[in-house]
């Protein structure tokens, strides 16, 4: 599904220089690479602030805590996004409510939102799933009259942009993950939140570091230690200039899959700047048979994600009454094909041949 050694090999000289910069500076936490990375990410996204943290899940949790309006306690999210928002919201002490997704985009269905919103809901999370920029404006138009904040999960869509602007700039705040397989991946864990609100950025900076509003001065309760370390900041700065071309390559791979797929297999398209081709997902009438066929041709597959959040064993008892027909049906039929920027053309050809011969 991926081979991280290829990007490391391709970028070895630049990565060695980045590592050496950190050693030479002897700043290992929140030093110059960290400061520069935050500024570069904010510029890429078109937000006033970027606050780097230790992982994408931390970014989600701290973002929810920094944006939840006083007196509200419910987070609304789609249930098909891998459970990260659910984990973050529960760790932040919030209740989670689920909304169904659109059958075409697999992103939150703005029309379904009205049924789950009430005065307890404080934040709606829009996840840009598989690399596709979701319709944030439609979600905002439902939420804002009710005083509900909208935030983005951009973990799978860094670099995507639509007429509304780049993802990460279109709501109250946005979370990013730099897990190594992401389109912009670190060599370890990392995350960030972008926002154009001075107030939200200030809360995030305090929450990520013990609640400090000054050194050794705890001004915000409930802080923790979640920092992006200096080496990862240097790695991400090194890799950011390659992001646009790599996103283009990923889209090109998915385009080939779309062109050749046999009937009974629908490859989700990844066209234009509004999609960065993070995952090549197909919807198959008979998933088991498609996976068997691909695996017989030595092509690995995966499922993102097999268990919707409300059916996860850790908390499904709380959601016994919840039914999300589109989410549940898609979870039975989706399959992910290999797609990463360093795939060779032979490898892409092999996947295409297997898709065409199904
Ligand atoms: C959509 C989405 N949100 C959040 C995360 C969490 O990021 P992390 O693994 O860095 O905690 C991930 C990936 O892992 C993700 O794909």
XYZ file of C-alpha atoms and ligand atoms in Angstrom:
374
model
C 0.000 0.000 0.000
C 2.910 2.337 0.602
C 6.710 2.357 0.744
C 8.035 5.170 2.897
C 11.654 4.296 2.093
C 11.278 5.688 -1.436
C 10.535 9.279 -0.379
C 13.305 9.068 2.221
C 15.760 7.888 -0.450
C 14.634 10.533 -2.978
C 14.922 13.354 -0.434
C 17.908 11.991 1.486
C 20.255 14.920 0.826
C 17.638 17.538 1.790
C 16.631 15.557 4.895
C 20.256 15.229 5.964
C 20.652 19.001 5.618
C 17.476 19.564 7.689
C 18.662 17.246 10.453
C 22.065 18.945 10.452
C 20.394 22.371 10.788
C 18.658 21.152 13.952
C 21.865 19.666 15.389
C 23.774 22.847 14.604
C 21.151 25.053 16.237
C 20.875 22.790 19.325
C 17.257 23.978 19.647
C 15.335 20.739 19.942
C 11.877 21.903 21.032
C 9.983 24.929 19.669
C 13.025 26.424 18.028
C 13.495 28.213 14.697
C 12.324 25.287 12.507
C 9.100 25.099 14.506
C 8.479 28.828 14.206
C 9.235 28.813 10.473
C 7.071 25.749 9.874
C 4.089 27.352 11.594
C 4.463 30.446 9.403
C 4.837 28.366 6.219
C 1.814 26.209 7.013
C -0.337 29.263 7.770
C 0.733 30.745 4.404
C 0.032 27.489 2.520
C -3.449 27.299 4.004
C -4.247 31.014 3.895
C -4.956 31.308 7.638
C -3.563 33.897 10.050
C -2.172 31.333 12.488
C -0.878 27.778 12.567
C -0.287 26.097 15.921
C 1.814 22.934 15.679
C 1.084 20.030 18.056
C 2.142 16.428 18.623
C -0.343 14.567 16.367
C -3.485 14.945 14.283
C -5.632 13.497 17.077
C -4.189 16.032 19.525
C -4.897 18.749 16.938
C -8.553 17.636 16.811
C -8.903 17.461 20.594
C -7.294 20.827 21.314
C -9.193 22.436 18.424
C -12.523 21.164 19.809
C -11.637 22.443 23.266
C -10.586 25.825 21.895
C -13.722 26.264 19.780
C -16.556 24.729 21.869
C -18.893 27.599 22.851
C -19.470 28.011 26.590
C -22.496 26.067 27.801
C -22.495 23.531 24.942
C -21.004 20.045 24.976
C -21.879 18.077 21.825
C -19.641 17.516 18.807
C -21.262 16.405 15.534
C -19.239 14.404 13.004
C -19.598 11.854 10.237
C -19.018 8.275 11.443
C -16.948 7.069 8.460
C -13.689 8.948 9.118
C -11.701 6.417 11.122
C -12.761 7.353 14.643
C -10.159 10.103 15.159
C -12.686 12.868 15.835
C -14.635 10.560 18.131
C -11.480 9.692 20.100
C -10.460 13.353 20.314
C -13.920 14.569 21.330
C -14.364 11.924 24.004
C -10.892 12.625 25.390
C -11.843 16.314 25.456
C -14.880 15.452 27.593
C -17.523 16.056 24.903
C -20.485 13.971 23.783
C -20.456 12.876 20.128
C -23.436 12.778 17.788
C -23.285 11.356 14.270
C -24.625 12.572 10.950
C -24.933 10.514 7.773
C -22.783 11.154 4.696
C -23.541 11.856 1.059
C -23.454 8.675 -1.056
C -21.377 10.311 -3.811
C -18.812 12.349 -1.863
C -18.667 10.212 1.331
C -18.430 13.536 3.203
C -20.957 14.929 5.704
C -24.362 15.436 4.102
C -25.413 19.038 4.856
C -29.069 18.101 4.309
C -28.899 15.421 7.027
C -27.442 17.876 9.547
C -30.705 19.609 10.421
C -31.988 16.438 12.086
C -29.116 16.214 14.581
C -28.585 19.846 15.577
C -29.997 21.362 18.755
C -28.967 23.826 21.466
C -26.469 21.342 23.015
C -24.418 21.097 19.813
C -21.414 23.423 19.865
C -19.162 22.245 17.038
C -19.632 20.401 13.735
C -16.521 18.747 12.265
C -16.254 18.550 8.461
C -13.747 15.888 7.411
C -12.260 16.252 3.932
C -12.250 12.506 3.404
C -9.850 10.637 1.081
C -8.438 13.967 -0.134
C -11.665 15.580 -1.314
C -12.492 19.107 -0.156
C -15.976 18.838 1.372
C -18.631 21.537 1.050
C -17.822 23.625 4.145
C -19.958 26.586 2.999
C -23.115 24.451 2.939
C -22.396 23.204 6.468
C -21.698 26.729 7.720
C -24.943 28.028 6.276
C -26.854 25.477 8.372
C -24.760 25.907 11.556
C -23.979 29.579 11.865
C -27.572 30.828 12.373
C -27.727 28.397 15.334
C -24.492 29.671 16.920
C -22.720 26.400 16.107
C -19.073 26.495 15.144
C -17.728 24.612 12.136
C -14.212 23.158 12.044
C -12.372 21.155 9.389
C -10.421 17.909 9.602
C -7.807 18.322 6.857
C -5.664 15.304 7.799
C -6.290 13.711 4.388
C -6.564 16.825 2.234
C -3.623 19.165 2.752
C -3.162 21.285 -0.376
C -6.745 20.893 -1.647
C -8.425 24.097 -2.702
C -11.778 25.141 -4.184
C -13.389 28.467 -5.078
C -14.056 28.864 -1.342
C -10.263 28.844 -0.778
C -7.774 26.262 0.499
C -8.964 23.655 2.999
C -7.900 24.807 6.446
C -9.046 28.386 5.864
C -12.780 27.972 5.428
C -14.092 27.506 8.962
C -13.385 28.570 12.538
C -10.332 26.292 12.737
C -8.844 23.248 11.000
C -6.835 20.237 12.157
C -3.983 18.594 10.228
C -2.075 15.338 10.733
C 1.485 14.776 9.562
C 1.447 11.023 10.197
C 4.092 9.548 7.852
C 1.649 8.242 5.211
C -0.192 11.558 4.882
C 0.351 13.654 1.734
C 2.640 15.833 3.864
C 4.164 13.305 6.238
C 6.736 13.654 9.015
C 9.177 10.930 10.049
C 7.123 10.343 13.175
C 3.970 11.900 14.591
C 2.922 15.502 14.147
C -0.124 17.711 13.764
C -1.292 21.313 13.653
C -4.334 23.551 13.890
C -4.844 26.534 11.608
C -7.196 29.412 12.374
C -7.607 33.072 11.559
C -8.930 33.831 15.045
C -6.414 35.386 17.428
C -8.479 34.154 20.361
C -8.623 30.510 19.214
C -4.902 30.542 18.378
C -4.123 31.917 21.849
C -6.148 29.147 23.532
C -4.421 26.506 21.412
C -0.951 27.816 22.258
C -1.805 27.622 25.946
C -3.504 24.215 25.762
C -0.613 22.548 23.911
C 1.852 23.558 26.603
C 0.597 22.953 30.167
C -1.998 25.748 29.944
C 0.774 28.323 30.155
C 0.027 31.921 29.232
C 3.609 32.765 30.194
C 6.547 30.657 31.286
C 5.570 28.654 34.400
C 2.272 30.614 34.576
C -0.835 28.484 34.123
C -3.560 30.730 32.770
C -5.734 28.059 31.121
C -7.005 25.000 32.950
C -6.726 21.559 31.336
C -3.525 22.134 29.371
C -1.192 19.333 28.372
C 2.100 18.751 26.630
C 1.583 18.268 22.901
C 4.373 19.861 20.886
C 5.739 19.193 17.415
C 9.431 18.563 17.898
C 12.081 20.503 16.059
C 13.291 17.595 13.913
C 9.783 16.904 12.617
C 9.278 20.607 11.892
C 12.501 20.568 9.855
C 11.390 17.420 7.978
C 8.006 18.961 7.167
C 9.627 22.198 5.945
C 11.855 20.103 3.693
C 8.913 18.205 2.255
C 6.385 21.004 1.858
C 7.802 22.265 -1.482
C 7.153 18.809 -3.030
C 3.521 18.678 -1.916
C 1.856 20.270 -4.961
C 3.605 17.986 -7.476
C 2.993 14.914 -5.337
C -0.711 15.706 -5.023
C -0.795 16.000 -8.822
C 0.866 12.580 -9.161
C -1.653 11.000 -6.804
C -4.549 12.465 -8.822
C -2.964 11.057 -12.002
C -2.803 7.542 -10.492
C -6.483 7.670 -9.500
C -7.410 8.982 -12.970
C -5.833 5.860 -14.491
C -7.825 3.630 -12.132
C -11.063 5.456 -13.041
C -10.356 4.944 -16.760
C -9.853 1.176 -16.599
C -12.144 -0.063 -13.823
C -14.510 -2.838 -14.849
C -18.251 -2.550 -14.314
C -19.342 -3.286 -10.760
C -16.395 -1.240 -9.463
C -16.718 2.523 -9.040
C -13.458 4.361 -8.410
C -14.119 7.631 -6.576
C -12.789 10.337 -8.908
C -10.050 12.742 -7.764
C -10.157 15.526 -10.321
C -8.985 19.110 -10.018
C -7.494 21.200 -7.240
C -10.352 20.290 -4.892
C -8.980 16.755 -4.486
C -5.456 15.729 -3.481
C -5.819 11.976 -4.099
C -4.887 10.897 -0.589
C -6.604 7.507 -0.893
C -7.761 5.639 -4.005
C -11.102 4.315 -2.795
C -13.446 2.196 -4.872
C -17.003 1.133 -4.137
C -17.571 -2.467 -5.190
C -20.814 -4.445 -5.421
C -18.931 -7.506 -4.147
C -15.971 -6.318 -2.099
C -14.754 -9.732 -1.005
C -14.527 -10.988 -4.563
C -12.733 -7.822 -5.779
C -10.200 -8.074 -2.944
C -9.605 -11.763 -3.674
C -9.057 -10.973 -7.356
C -6.589 -8.131 -6.613
C -4.741 -10.145 -4.010
C -4.393 -13.047 -6.445
C -2.484 -10.552 -8.635
C -0.317 -9.660 -5.589
C -1.984 -6.263 -5.122
C -2.572 -5.276 -1.551
C -5.804 -3.566 -0.543
C -7.175 -2.067 2.645
C -10.466 -0.628 3.891
C -10.781 2.972 5.120
C -12.665 2.362 7.304
C -14.311 -0.976 8.066
C -16.242 -0.054 11.250
C -18.249 3.186 11.473
C -17.650 5.045 14.739
C -21.105 4.406 16.227
C -20.583 0.643 15.774
C -17.125 0.494 17.405
C -17.136 -2.021 20.249
C -15.780 0.472 22.814
C -18.939 2.601 22.726
C -21.580 1.046 20.446
C -23.905 0.440 23.410
C -24.363 4.201 23.684
C -25.480 4.358 20.046
C -27.830 1.353 19.871
C -30.605 3.628 18.540
C -28.467 5.298 15.872
C -28.910 4.328 12.244
C -26.801 5.829 9.453
C -27.902 3.954 6.329
C -25.496 5.511 3.816
C -22.479 5.253 6.131
C -23.271 1.659 7.062
C -23.858 0.566 3.486
C -20.642 2.199 2.200
C -18.590 0.601 4.991
C -19.540 -2.817 3.555
C -18.527 -1.938 -0.008
C -15.425 0.300 0.050
C -11.902 -0.882 -0.789
C -8.697 1.151 -0.945
C -6.145 0.546 -3.712
C -2.445 1.454 -3.544
C -1.837 5.147 -4.246
C 1.265 7.045 -3.206
C 3.394 9.551 -5.056
C 6.449 7.259 -5.394
C 4.595 4.345 -7.064
C 6.401 3.278 -10.231
C 4.544 3.304 -13.545
C 4.909 -0.509 -13.637
C 3.137 -0.769 -10.309
C 0.323 1.531 -11.452
C 0.042 -0.528 -14.680
C -0.262 -3.730 -12.642
C -3.114 -2.328 -10.553
C -4.795 -1.095 -13.764
C -4.471 -4.493 -15.438
C -5.969 -6.202 -12.405
C -8.844 -3.698 -12.232
C -9.564 -4.103 -15.938
C -9.519 -7.909 -15.795
C -11.944 -8.185 -12.839
C -9.158 12.048 8.792
C -8.125 11.870 9.874
N -8.235 12.611 10.989
C -7.346 12.507 11.990
C -6.283 11.632 11.918
C -5.393 11.485 13.119
O -4.087 11.849 12.909
P -2.893 11.236 13.787
O -2.702 9.826 13.367
O -1.740 12.124 13.443
O -3.277 11.351 15.218
C -6.116 10.868 10.754
C -4.991 9.926 10.518
O -4.373 9.274 11.164
C -7.069 10.985 9.710
O -6.965 10.263 8.586
